[in-house]
PDB file of C-alpha atoms in Angstrom:
ATOM      1  CA  ASN A   9      36.552  25.102 -15.409  1.00 51.00           C
ATOM      2  CA  ASN A  10      37.650  28.125 -13.760  1.00 62.00           C
ATOM      3  CA  GLN A  11      37.789  26.871 -10.258  1.00 64.00           C
ATOM      4  CA  LYS A  12      40.385  24.431 -11.254  1.00 78.00           C
ATOM      5  CA  LEU A  13      38.296  21.662  -9.710  1.00 83.00           C
ATOM      6  CA  ASP A  14      38.322  17.792 -10.500  1.00 85.00           C
ATOM      7  CA  LEU A  15      34.957  16.114 -11.155  1.00 87.00           C
ATOM      8  CA  VAL A  16      34.631  12.934  -8.953  1.00 89.00           C
ATOM      9  CA  ARG A  17      30.924  12.042  -9.411  1.00 90.00           C
ATOM     10  CA  VAL A  18      27.648  13.452 -10.922  1.00 90.00           C
ATOM     11  CA  PHE A  19      24.543  12.805  -9.566  1.00 88.00           C
ATOM     12  CA  THR A  20      21.533  13.359 -11.076  1.00 84.00           C
ATOM     13  CA  LEU A  21      18.618  14.679  -9.001  1.00 79.00           C
ATOM     14  CA  VAL A  22      15.380  13.927 -11.059  1.00 75.00           C
ATOM     15  CA  GLU A  23      13.204  13.802  -7.917  1.00 70.00           C
ATOM     16  CA  SER A  24      10.359  16.314  -7.429  1.00 62.00           C
ATOM     17  CA  ALA A  25       9.993  15.241  -3.754  1.00 58.00           C
ATOM     18  CA  LYS A  26      10.155  18.512  -1.301  1.00 64.00           C
ATOM     19  CA  ASP A  27      10.361  16.553   2.128  1.00 71.00           C
ATOM     20  CA  PRO A  28      14.303  15.762   3.108  1.00 72.00           C
ATOM     21  CA  GLU A  29      13.351  12.221   4.271  1.00 75.00           C
ATOM     22  CA  GLU A  30      11.319  11.803   0.279  1.00 77.00           C
ATOM     23  CA  ARG A  31      14.554  13.193  -1.232  1.00 83.00           C
ATOM     24  CA  LYS A  32      16.289   9.821  -1.922  1.00 86.00           C
ATOM     25  CA  GLN A  33      18.658  10.620  -4.739  1.00 87.00           C
ATOM     26  CA  TYR A  34      19.754  13.851  -2.967  1.00 87.00           C
ATOM     27  CA  ASN A  35      20.108  12.080   0.412  1.00 88.00           C
ATOM     28  CA  GLU A  36      22.646   9.691  -1.222  1.00 91.00           C
ATOM     29  CA  ALA A  37      24.651  12.091  -3.021  1.00 91.00           C
ATOM     30  CA  MET A  38      25.169  13.930   0.463  1.00 91.00           C
ATOM     31  CA  THR A  39      26.183  10.961   2.048  1.00 92.00           C
ATOM     32  CA  PHE A  40      28.770  10.019  -0.283  1.00 94.00           C
ATOM     33  CA  ILE A  41      29.838  13.672  -0.239  1.00 92.00           C
ATOM     34  CA  SER A  42      30.130  13.442   3.585  1.00 92.00           C
ATOM     35  CA  LYS A  43      31.690  10.318   3.757  1.00 93.00           C
ATOM     36  CA  ASN A  44      34.497  10.809   1.477  1.00 94.00           C
ATOM     37  CA  LYS A  45      35.134  14.267   2.477  1.00 92.00           C
ATOM     38  CA  ILE A  46      34.552  16.229  -0.601  1.00 93.00           C
ATOM     39  CA  GLY A  47      35.584  19.594  -0.545  1.00 92.00           C
ATOM     40  CA  ASN A  48      33.600  21.228  -3.446  1.00 93.00           C
ATOM     41  CA  VAL A  49      30.122  20.454  -4.140  1.00 93.00           C
ATOM     42  CA  ILE A  50      28.488  21.855  -7.135  1.00 92.00           C
ATOM     43  CA  PHE A  51      24.970  22.198  -7.979  1.00 89.00           C
ATOM     44  CA  TYR A  52      24.012  23.430 -11.485  1.00 87.00           C
ATOM     45  CA  MET A  53      20.882  25.660 -10.158  1.00 81.00           C
ATOM     46  CA  PRO A  54      20.182  26.315  -6.412  1.00 79.00           C
ATOM     47  CA  ASP A  55      16.784  24.987  -6.920  1.00 75.00           C
ATOM     48  CA  ARG A  56      18.561  21.380  -7.253  1.00 77.00           C
ATOM     49  CA  GLU A  57      19.843  22.238  -3.732  1.00 80.00           C
ATOM     50  CA  ALA A  58      17.311  23.560  -1.693  1.00 73.00           C
ATOM     51  CA  ARG A  59      13.870  22.160  -1.411  1.00 70.00           C
ATOM     52  CA  ASN A  60      13.138  22.820   1.768  1.00 74.00           C
ATOM     53  CA  SER A  61      14.612  24.870   4.685  1.00 80.00           C
ATOM     54  CA  THR A  62      15.909  21.815   6.814  1.00 84.00           C
ATOM     55  CA  ASP A  63      18.396  20.873   3.815  1.00 84.00           C
ATOM     56  CA  LEU A  64      19.042  24.612   3.141  1.00 85.00           C
ATOM     57  CA  GLU A  65      20.000  25.205   6.608  1.00 88.00           C
ATOM     58  CA  THR A  66      21.802  21.793   6.960  1.00 89.00           C
ATOM     59  CA  ASN A  67      24.327  22.816   4.089  1.00 90.00           C
ATOM     60  CA  ALA A  68      24.410  26.567   5.440  1.00 90.00           C
ATOM     61  CA  ARG A  69      25.667  25.147   9.003  1.00 91.00           C
ATOM     62  CA  LYS A  70      28.270  22.504   7.234  1.00 93.00           C
ATOM     63  CA  VAL A  71      29.557  25.621   5.186  1.00 92.00           C
ATOM     64  CA  LYS A  72      29.947  27.661   7.877  1.00 91.00           C
ATOM     65  CA  ARG A  73      31.768  24.975   9.495  1.00 92.00           C
ATOM     66  CA  GLY A  74      34.212  24.632   6.518  1.00 92.00           C
ATOM     67  CA  GLU A  75      32.995  21.171   5.359  1.00 93.00           C
ATOM     68  CA  PHE A  76      32.897  22.039   1.895  1.00 93.00           C
ATOM     69  CA  ILE A  77      32.410  24.917  -0.386  1.00 93.00           C
ATOM     70  CA  LEU A  78      28.738  25.471  -2.219  1.00 91.00           C
ATOM     71  CA  HIS A  79      29.012  26.202  -5.769  1.00 90.00           C
ATOM     72  CA  TYR A  80      25.929  26.974  -8.588  1.00 88.00           C
ATOM     73  CA  ALA A  81      27.289  26.634 -11.707  1.00 87.00           C
ATOM     74  CA  HIS A  82      24.468  28.384 -13.516  1.00 86.00           C
ATOM     75  CA  ASP A  83      24.534  31.850 -11.677  1.00 83.00           C
ATOM     76  CA  ARG A  84      28.270  31.478 -11.030  1.00 86.00           C
ATOM     77  CA  LYS A  85      28.164  31.571  -7.457  1.00 87.00           C
ATOM     78  CA  CYS A  86      30.308  29.953  -4.770  1.00 88.00           C
ATOM     79  CA  PHE A  87      29.719  29.816  -0.815  1.00 90.00           C
ATOM     80  CA  HIS A  88      32.548  28.984   1.383  1.00 91.00           C
ATOM     81  CA  LYS A  89      32.858  30.254   5.611  1.00 89.00           C
ATOM     82  CA  GLY A  90      34.114  33.210   4.840  1.00 89.00           C
ATOM     83  CA  THR A  91      30.830  34.364   2.500  1.00 90.00           C
ATOM     84  CA  PRO A  92      29.090  37.836   3.919  1.00 89.00           C
ATOM     85  CA  SER A  93      26.407  37.514   6.034  1.00 86.00           C
ATOM     86  CA  GLY A  94      24.412  39.609   3.306  1.00 86.00           C
ATOM     87  CA  GLU A  95      25.010  36.947   0.789  1.00 86.00           C
ATOM     88  CA  ARG A  96      23.770  34.041   3.125  1.00 84.00           C
ATOM     89  CA  LEU A  97      20.641  35.907   3.547  1.00 86.00           C
ATOM     90  CA  SER A  98      20.220  36.190  -0.305  1.00 84.00           C
ATOM     91  CA  ARG A  99      20.869  32.639  -0.413  1.00 84.00           C
ATOM     92  CA  ALA A 100      18.202  31.850   2.340  1.00 83.00           C
ATOM     93  CA  ILE A 101      15.628  33.992   0.751  1.00 84.00           C
ATOM     94  CA  HIS A 102      16.039  32.252  -2.336  1.00 81.00           C
ATOM     95  CA  GLY A 103      15.782  28.899  -0.783  1.00 78.00           C
ATOM     96  CA  ALA A 104      12.517  29.727   1.093  1.00 79.00           C
ATOM     97  CA  LEU A 105      11.023  30.865  -2.346  1.00 81.00           C
ATOM     98  CA  ASN A 106      12.268  27.460  -4.072  1.00 75.00           C
ATOM     99  CA  GLY A 107      10.187  25.963  -1.130  1.00 73.00           C
ATOM    100  CA  ASN A 108       7.388  27.719  -1.605  1.00 77.00           C
ATOM    101  CA  TYR A 109       7.339  27.153  -5.315  1.00 75.00           C
ATOM    102  CA  SER A 110       7.179  23.451  -4.576  1.00 72.00           C
ATOM    103  CA  ASP A 111       4.305  24.181  -2.526  1.00 77.00           C
ATOM    104  CA  VAL A 112       2.383  26.320  -4.656  1.00 81.00           C
ATOM    105  CA  LEU A 113       3.134  23.936  -7.575  1.00 79.00           C
ATOM    106  CA  ALA A 114       1.758  20.716  -5.502  1.00 76.00           C
ATOM    107  CA  GLU A 115      -1.763  22.310  -4.652  1.00 85.00           C
ATOM    108  CA  ARG A 116      -2.137  23.301  -8.371  1.00 85.00           C
ATOM    109  CA  ILE A 117      -1.488  19.839  -9.391  1.00 80.00           C
ATOM    110  CA  PHE A 118      -3.512  18.616  -6.587  1.00 81.00           C
ATOM    111  CA  ASP A 119      -6.538  20.698  -7.588  1.00 83.00           C
ATOM    112  CA  GLY A 120      -6.223  20.432 -10.899  1.00 80.00           C
ATOM    113  CA  THR A 121      -6.286  16.651 -10.982  1.00 78.00           C
ATOM    114  CA  THR A 122      -9.270  16.660  -8.180  1.00 79.00           C
ATOM    115  CA  GLU A 123     -11.450  19.010 -10.741  1.00 80.00           C
ATOM    116  CA  LYS A 124     -10.414  16.771 -13.816  1.00 74.00           C
ATOM    117  CA  ALA A 125     -11.635  13.409 -11.720  1.00 71.00           C
ATOM    118  CA  GLU A 126     -14.647  15.231 -10.682  1.00 73.00           C
ATOM    119  CA  GLN A 127     -15.537  15.863 -14.488  1.00 70.00           C
ATOM    120  CA  GLY A 128     -15.177  12.008 -15.366  1.00 63.00           C
ATOM    121  CA  TRP A 129     -11.365  12.552 -16.870  1.00 65.00           C
ATOM    122  CA  TYR A 130      -8.519  10.302 -15.669  1.00 59.00           C
ATOM    123  CA  PRO A 131      -4.744  11.378 -15.414  1.00 60.00           C
ATOM    124  CA  GLY A 132      -3.329   8.999 -16.933  1.00 62.00           C
ATOM    125  CA  SER A 133      -3.278   7.112 -20.421  1.00 66.00           C
ATOM    126  CA  HIS A 134      -4.679   4.001 -19.333  1.00 75.00           C
ATOM    127  CA  PRO A 135      -7.399   4.248 -17.058  1.00 78.00           C
ATOM    128  CA  PRO A 136      -7.496   1.297 -14.314  1.00 81.00           C
ATOM    129  CA  LEU A 137      -8.957  -2.089 -14.867  1.00 84.00           C
ATOM    130  CA  GLY A 138     -13.213  -1.930 -14.752  1.00 85.00           C
ATOM    131  CA  TYR A 139     -12.731   1.747 -16.830  1.00 84.00           C
ATOM    132  CA  ILE A 140     -12.065   2.553 -20.494  1.00 84.00           C
ATOM    133  CA  ASN A 141     -11.515   6.038 -22.193  1.00 80.00           C
ATOM    134  CA  LYS A 142     -15.136   6.995 -23.918  1.00 80.00           C
ATOM    135  CA  HIS A 143     -14.003   9.332 -26.721  1.00 78.00           C
ATOM    136  CA  ASP A 144     -16.031  12.422 -26.802  1.00 77.00           C
ATOM    137  CA  THR A 145     -18.208  12.659 -29.968  1.00 79.00           C
ATOM    138  CA  ASP A 146     -18.554  16.556 -31.925  1.00 78.00           C
ATOM    139  CA  PRO A 147     -22.071  17.426 -31.360  1.00 80.00           C
ATOM    140  CA  VAL A 148     -22.366  18.948 -34.920  1.00 83.00           C
ATOM    141  CA  THR A 149     -20.589  16.237 -37.336  1.00 83.00           C
ATOM    142  CA  GLY A 150     -21.852  13.419 -34.858  1.00 80.00           C
ATOM    143  CA  GLN A 151     -17.830  11.845 -35.508  1.00 82.00           C
ATOM    144  CA  THR A 152     -15.602  10.749 -32.413  1.00 79.00           C
ATOM    145  CA  LYS A 153     -12.789  13.299 -31.733  1.00 74.00           C
ATOM    146  CA  LYS A 154      -9.599  11.726 -31.928  1.00 71.00           C
ATOM    147  CA  ARG A 155      -8.436  14.175 -28.763  1.00 69.00           C
ATOM    148  CA  GLY A 156     -10.528  14.510 -25.572  1.00 65.00           C
ATOM    149  CA  CYS A 157     -11.975  11.608 -23.839  1.00 71.00           C
ATOM    150  CA  THR A 158     -13.552  11.328 -20.360  1.00 75.00           C
ATOM    151  CA  ILE A 159     -13.624   7.970 -17.992  1.00 77.00           C
ATOM    152  CA  ALA A 160     -16.695   5.593 -18.121  1.00 81.00           C
ATOM    153  CA  VAL A 161     -17.213   1.656 -17.200  1.00 86.00           C
ATOM    154  CA  ASP A 162     -15.780  -0.921 -18.780  1.00 88.00           C
ATOM    155  CA  PRO A 163     -18.426  -2.814 -20.935  1.00 89.00           C
ATOM    156  CA  ASN A 164     -16.463  -5.640 -20.600  1.00 90.00           C
ATOM    157  CA  GLU A 165     -18.508  -7.551 -17.631  1.00 89.00           C
ATOM    158  CA  ASN A 166     -15.508  -9.844 -16.806  1.00 89.00           C
ATOM    159  CA  ASN A 167     -13.551  -7.240 -15.790  1.00 90.00           C
ATOM    160  CA  VAL A 168     -15.893  -5.256 -13.986  1.00 89.00           C
ATOM    161  CA  ARG A 169     -16.627  -8.459 -12.257  1.00 90.00           C
ATOM    162  CA  ILE A 170     -12.751  -8.843 -11.535  1.00 92.00           C
ATOM    163  CA  VAL A 171     -12.751  -5.587  -9.926  1.00 91.00           C
ATOM    164  CA  LEU A 172     -15.886  -6.175  -7.642  1.00 92.00           C
ATOM    165  CA  ARG A 173     -13.852  -9.505  -6.461  1.00 92.00           C
ATOM    166  CA  GLU A 174     -10.668  -7.638  -5.844  1.00 93.00           C
ATOM    167  CA  TYR A 175     -12.886  -4.983  -3.200  1.00 92.00           C
ATOM    168  CA  GLU A 176     -14.322  -7.945  -2.002  1.00 93.00           C
ATOM    169  CA  LEU A 177     -10.948 -10.025  -1.185  1.00 93.00           C
ATOM    170  CA  ARG A 178      -9.962  -6.651   0.192  1.00 92.00           C
ATOM    171  CA  ALA A 179     -12.350  -6.352   2.301  1.00 93.00           C
ATOM    172  CA  GLN A 180     -11.820  -9.727   3.423  1.00 93.00           C
ATOM    173  CA  GLY A 181      -8.493  -8.312   4.791  1.00 92.00           C
ATOM    174  CA  LEU A 182      -6.270  -9.798   2.008  1.00 91.00           C
ATOM    175  CA  SER A 183      -3.330  -8.088   1.115  1.00 92.00           C
ATOM    176  CA  LEU A 184      -2.613  -6.460  -2.837  1.00 89.00           C
ATOM    177  CA  GLU A 185       0.100  -9.347  -3.649  1.00 91.00           C
ATOM    178  CA  ASP A 186      -2.657 -11.775  -1.944  1.00 92.00           C
ATOM    179  CA  ILE A 187      -5.264 -10.490  -3.886  1.00 92.00           C
ATOM    180  CA  ARG A 188      -3.070 -10.457  -6.913  1.00 90.00           C
ATOM    181  CA  GLN A 189      -2.495 -14.690  -6.776  1.00 92.00           C
ATOM    182  CA  LYS A 190      -6.402 -15.110  -5.785  1.00 92.00           C
ATOM    183  CA  ILE A 191      -7.564 -13.666  -8.948  1.00 91.00           C
ATOM    184  CA  LYS A 192      -4.797 -15.411 -10.964  1.00 91.00           C
ATOM    185  CA  GLU A 193      -5.731 -18.692  -9.545  1.00 91.00           C
ATOM    186  CA  GLU A 194      -9.504 -18.100  -9.845  1.00 91.00           C
ATOM    187  CA  GLU A 195      -9.411 -16.718 -13.368  1.00 89.00           C
ATOM    188  CA  ARG A 196      -7.487 -19.707 -14.431  1.00 88.00           C
ATOM    189  CA  ALA A 197      -9.657 -22.266 -12.711  1.00 87.00           C
ATOM    190  CA  ARG A 198     -12.958 -20.433 -15.002  1.00 84.00           C
ATOM    191  CA  ARG A 199     -10.759 -20.650 -18.300  1.00 82.00           C
ATOM    192  CA  LEU A 200     -10.349 -24.123 -17.642  1.00 80.00           C
ATOM    193  CA  GLN A 201     -14.484 -24.814 -17.095  1.00 76.00           C
ATOM    194  CA  VAL A 202     -15.493 -22.739 -20.126  1.00 63.00           C
ATOM    195  CA  LEU A 203     -12.796 -24.770 -22.713  1.00 59.00           C
ATOM    196  CA  PRO A 204     -14.598 -27.464 -24.351  1.00 58.00           C
ATOM    197  CA  VAL A 205     -13.830 -30.751 -23.392  1.00 50.00           C
TER     198      VAL A 205
END
Protein backbone atom coordinates (compact mmCIF):
# COMPACT_ATOMS: atom_id res chain seq x y z
CA ASN A 1 0.00 0.00 0.00
CA ASN A 2 0.98 3.66 -0.30
CA GLN A 3 1.51 4.05 3.45
CA LYS A 4 4.02 1.16 3.66
CA LEU A 5 2.22 -0.39 6.64
CA ASP A 6 2.58 -3.97 7.87
CA LEU A 7 -0.76 -5.76 8.31
CA VAL A 8 -0.92 -7.20 11.84
CA ARG A 9 -4.48 -8.49 12.09
CA VAL A 10 -7.83 -8.20 10.31
CA PHE A 11 -11.14 -7.92 12.18
CA THR A 12 -14.37 -8.44 10.28
CA LEU A 13 -17.15 -6.25 11.68
CA VAL A 14 -20.50 -7.65 10.60
CA GLU A 15 -22.53 -6.65 13.63
CA SER A 16 -25.32 -4.10 13.27
CA ALA A 17 -25.37 -3.06 16.93
CA LYS A 18 -25.18 0.69 17.46
CA ASP A 19 -24.79 0.92 21.25
CA PRO A 20 -21.13 0.79 22.39
CA GLU A 21 -21.61 -2.12 24.81
CA GLU A 22 -23.32 -4.24 22.13
CA ARG A 23 -20.50 -3.90 19.57
CA LYS A 24 -18.64 -7.01 20.69
CA GLN A 25 -16.51 -7.48 17.56
CA TYR A 26 -15.62 -3.80 17.49
CA ASN A 27 -14.74 -3.77 21.19
CA GLU A 28 -12.57 -6.86 20.74
CA ALA A 29 -10.68 -5.12 17.93
CA MET A 30 -10.17 -1.92 19.92
CA THR A 31 -8.97 -3.91 22.96
CA PHE A 32 -6.42 -5.69 20.76
CA ILE A 33 -5.26 -2.32 19.36
CA SER A 34 -4.81 -0.84 22.82
CA LYS A 35 -3.15 -3.91 24.33
CA ASN A 36 -0.65 -4.27 21.47
CA LYS A 37 -0.09 -0.52 21.03
CA ILE A 38 -1.02 -0.61 17.33
CA GLY A 39 -0.03 2.73 15.80
CA ASN A 40 -2.20 2.67 12.67
CA VAL A 41 -5.84 1.57 12.60
CA ILE A 42 -7.51 1.07 9.23
CA PHE A 43 -11.26 1.02 8.62
CA TYR A 44 -12.54 0.38 5.12
CA MET A 45 -15.18 3.09 5.53
CA PRO A 46 -15.98 5.58 8.32
CA ASP A 47 -19.32 3.92 9.11
CA ARG A 48 -17.46 0.75 10.15
CA GLU A 49 -15.84 2.75 12.93
CA ALA A 50 -18.43 5.21 14.17
CA ARG A 51 -21.95 3.99 14.89
CA ASN A 52 -22.38 6.26 17.91
CA SER A 53 -20.96 9.45 19.40
CA THR A 54 -19.26 7.56 22.26
CA ASP A 55 -16.97 5.53 19.98
CA LEU A 56 -16.40 8.56 17.76
CA GLU A 57 -15.29 10.80 20.63
CA THR A 58 -13.22 8.06 22.29
CA ASN A 59 -11.21 7.51 19.11
CA ALA A 60 -10.89 11.26 18.51
CA ARG A 61 -9.27 11.65 21.95
CA LYS A 62 -6.92 8.72 21.27
CA VAL A 63 -5.91 10.21 17.92
CA LYS A 64 -5.34 13.62 19.52
CA ARG A 65 -3.13 12.01 22.18
CA GLY A 66 -1.15 10.28 19.44
CA GLU A 67 -2.12 6.75 20.47
CA PHE A 68 -2.83 5.81 16.87
CA ILE A 69 -3.58 7.19 13.41
CA LEU A 70 -6.97 6.44 11.87
CA HIS A 71 -7.10 5.47 8.18
CA TYR A 72 -10.20 5.16 5.98
CA ALA A 73 -9.16 3.01 3.01
CA HIS A 74 -12.18 3.71 0.79
CA ASP A 75 -11.91 7.50 1.18
CA ARG A 76 -8.09 7.50 1.18
CA LYS A 77 -8.07 9.70 4.29
CA CYS A 78 -6.25 9.55 7.59
CA PHE A 79 -6.63 11.40 10.89
CA HIS A 80 -3.70 12.03 13.20
CA LYS A 81 -2.92 14.40 16.06
CA GLY A 82 -1.90 17.10 13.57
CA THR A 83 -5.11 16.92 11.51
CA PRO A 84 -6.64 20.42 11.10
CA SER A 85 -9.74 21.20 13.16
CA GLY A 86 -11.88 21.59 10.02
CA GLU A 87 -11.23 17.98 9.00
CA ARG A 88 -11.89 16.77 12.55
CA LEU A 89 -15.23 18.61 12.46
CA SER A 90 -16.05 16.95 9.13
CA ARG A 91 -15.32 13.53 10.66
CA ALA A 92 -17.57 14.33 13.64
CA ILE A 93 -20.43 15.41 11.35
CA HIS A 94 -20.14 12.24 9.27
CA GLY A 95 -20.12 10.18 12.47
CA ALA A 96 -23.33 11.88 13.64
CA LEU A 97 -24.94 11.18 10.26
CA ASN A 98 -23.93 7.50 10.48
CA GLY A 99 -25.48 7.27 13.95
CA ASN A 100 -28.66 8.92 12.72
CA TYR A 101 -28.83 6.53 9.76
CA SER A 102 -28.70 3.59 12.20
CA ASP A 103 -31.56 5.13 14.21
CA VAL A 104 -33.71 5.72 11.13
CA LEU A 105 -33.03 2.21 9.80
CA ALA A 106 -33.98 0.64 13.15
CA GLU A 107 -37.24 2.63 13.22
CA ARG A 108 -38.15 1.59 9.68
CA ILE A 109 -37.44 -2.07 10.38
CA PHE A 110 -39.49 -1.97 13.59
CA ASP A 111 -42.43 -0.20 11.92
CA GLY A 112 -42.35 -2.52 8.90
CA THR A 113 -42.11 -5.68 11.00
CA THR A 114 -44.91 -4.51 13.30
CA GLU A 115 -47.18 -3.72 10.37
CA LYS A 116 -46.55 -7.12 8.78
CA ALA A 117 -47.20 -8.91 12.07
CA GLU A 118 -50.52 -7.05 12.48
CA GLN A 119 -51.48 -8.22 8.98
CA GLY A 120 -50.73 -11.83 9.88
CA TRP A 121 -47.27 -12.02 8.30
CA TYR A 122 -44.47 -13.71 10.22
CA PRO A 123 -40.99 -12.13 9.80
CA GLY A 124 -39.13 -15.34 9.04
CA SER A 125 -39.27 -18.47 6.93
CA HIS A 126 -40.25 -20.81 9.79
CA PRO A 127 -43.06 -19.75 12.15
CA PRO A 128 -42.87 -20.83 15.80
CA LEU A 129 -44.36 -24.07 17.09
CA GLY A 130 -48.16 -23.98 17.02
CA TYR A 131 -48.34 -21.95 13.82
CA ILE A 132 -47.94 -22.64 10.11
CA ASN A 133 -47.40 -20.64 6.94
CA LYS A 134 -50.73 -20.53 5.13
CA HIS A 135 -50.22 -19.85 1.42
CA ASP A 136 -52.59 -17.41 -0.20
CA THR A 137 -55.06 -18.48 -2.86
CA ASP A 138 -55.41 -16.61 -6.12
CA PRO A 139 -58.99 -15.22 -6.11
CA VAL A 140 -59.24 -15.50 -9.90
CA THR A 141 -57.84 -18.98 -10.58
CA GLY A 142 -58.43 -20.51 -7.15
CA GLN A 143 -54.90 -21.92 -7.22
CA THR A 144 -52.49 -21.76 -4.30
CA LYS A 145 -49.87 -19.06 -4.81
CA LYS A 146 -46.22 -20.08 -4.68
CA ARG A 147 -45.28 -16.79 -3.08
CA GLY A 148 -47.03 -14.88 -0.33
CA CYS A 149 -48.43 -16.40 2.82
CA THR A 150 -49.84 -15.49 6.21
CA ILE A 151 -49.34 -17.13 9.59
CA ALA A 152 -52.16 -19.33 10.89
CA VAL A 153 -52.80 -21.65 13.82
CA ASP A 154 -51.35 -25.13 13.24
CA PRO A 155 -54.12 -27.67 12.52
CA ASN A 156 -51.95 -30.26 14.31
CA GLU A 157 -53.67 -30.35 17.71
CA ASN A 158 -50.65 -31.95 19.38
CA ASN A 159 -48.42 -29.00 18.47
CA VAL A 160 -51.01 -26.56 19.80
CA ARG A 161 -51.29 -28.62 23.00
CA ILE A 162 -47.50 -28.43 23.50
CA VAL A 163 -47.52 -24.64 23.09
CA LEU A 164 -50.34 -24.26 25.63
CA ARG A 165 -48.41 -26.53 28.03
CA GLU A 166 -45.29 -24.36 27.58
CA TYR A 167 -47.26 -21.26 28.58
CA GLU A 168 -48.70 -23.12 31.56
CA LEU A 169 -45.23 -24.15 32.78
CA ARG A 170 -43.88 -20.65 32.24
CA ALA A 171 -46.73 -19.25 34.35
CA GLN A 172 -45.58 -21.63 37.11
CA GLY A 173 -42.17 -19.92 37.07
CA LEU A 174 -40.11 -22.53 35.24
CA SER A 175 -37.10 -21.34 33.23
CA LEU A 176 -37.02 -21.83 29.46
CA GLU A 177 -34.49 -24.66 29.82
CA ASP A 178 -36.61 -26.36 32.50
CA ILE A 179 -39.66 -26.06 30.25
CA ARG A 180 -37.76 -27.65 27.37
CA GLN A 181 -36.69 -30.60 29.53
CA LYS A 182 -40.18 -30.99 31.03
CA ILE A 183 -41.84 -31.01 27.60
CA LYS A 184 -39.35 -33.61 26.33
CA GLU A 185 -40.03 -35.85 29.33
CA GLU A 186 -43.80 -35.51 29.02
CA GLU A 187 -43.76 -36.17 25.28
CA ARG A 188 -41.58 -39.24 25.77
CA ALA A 189 -43.99 -40.59 28.43
CA ARG A 190 -47.01 -39.80 26.25
CA ARG A 191 -45.55 -41.68 23.26
CA LEU A 192 -44.87 -44.71 25.44
CA GLN A 193 -48.50 -44.69 26.60
CA VAL A 194 -49.94 -44.66 23.08
CA LEU A 195 -47.62 -47.33 21.67
CA PRO A 196 -49.29 -50.75 21.32
CA VAL A 197 -48.11 -53.34 23.86
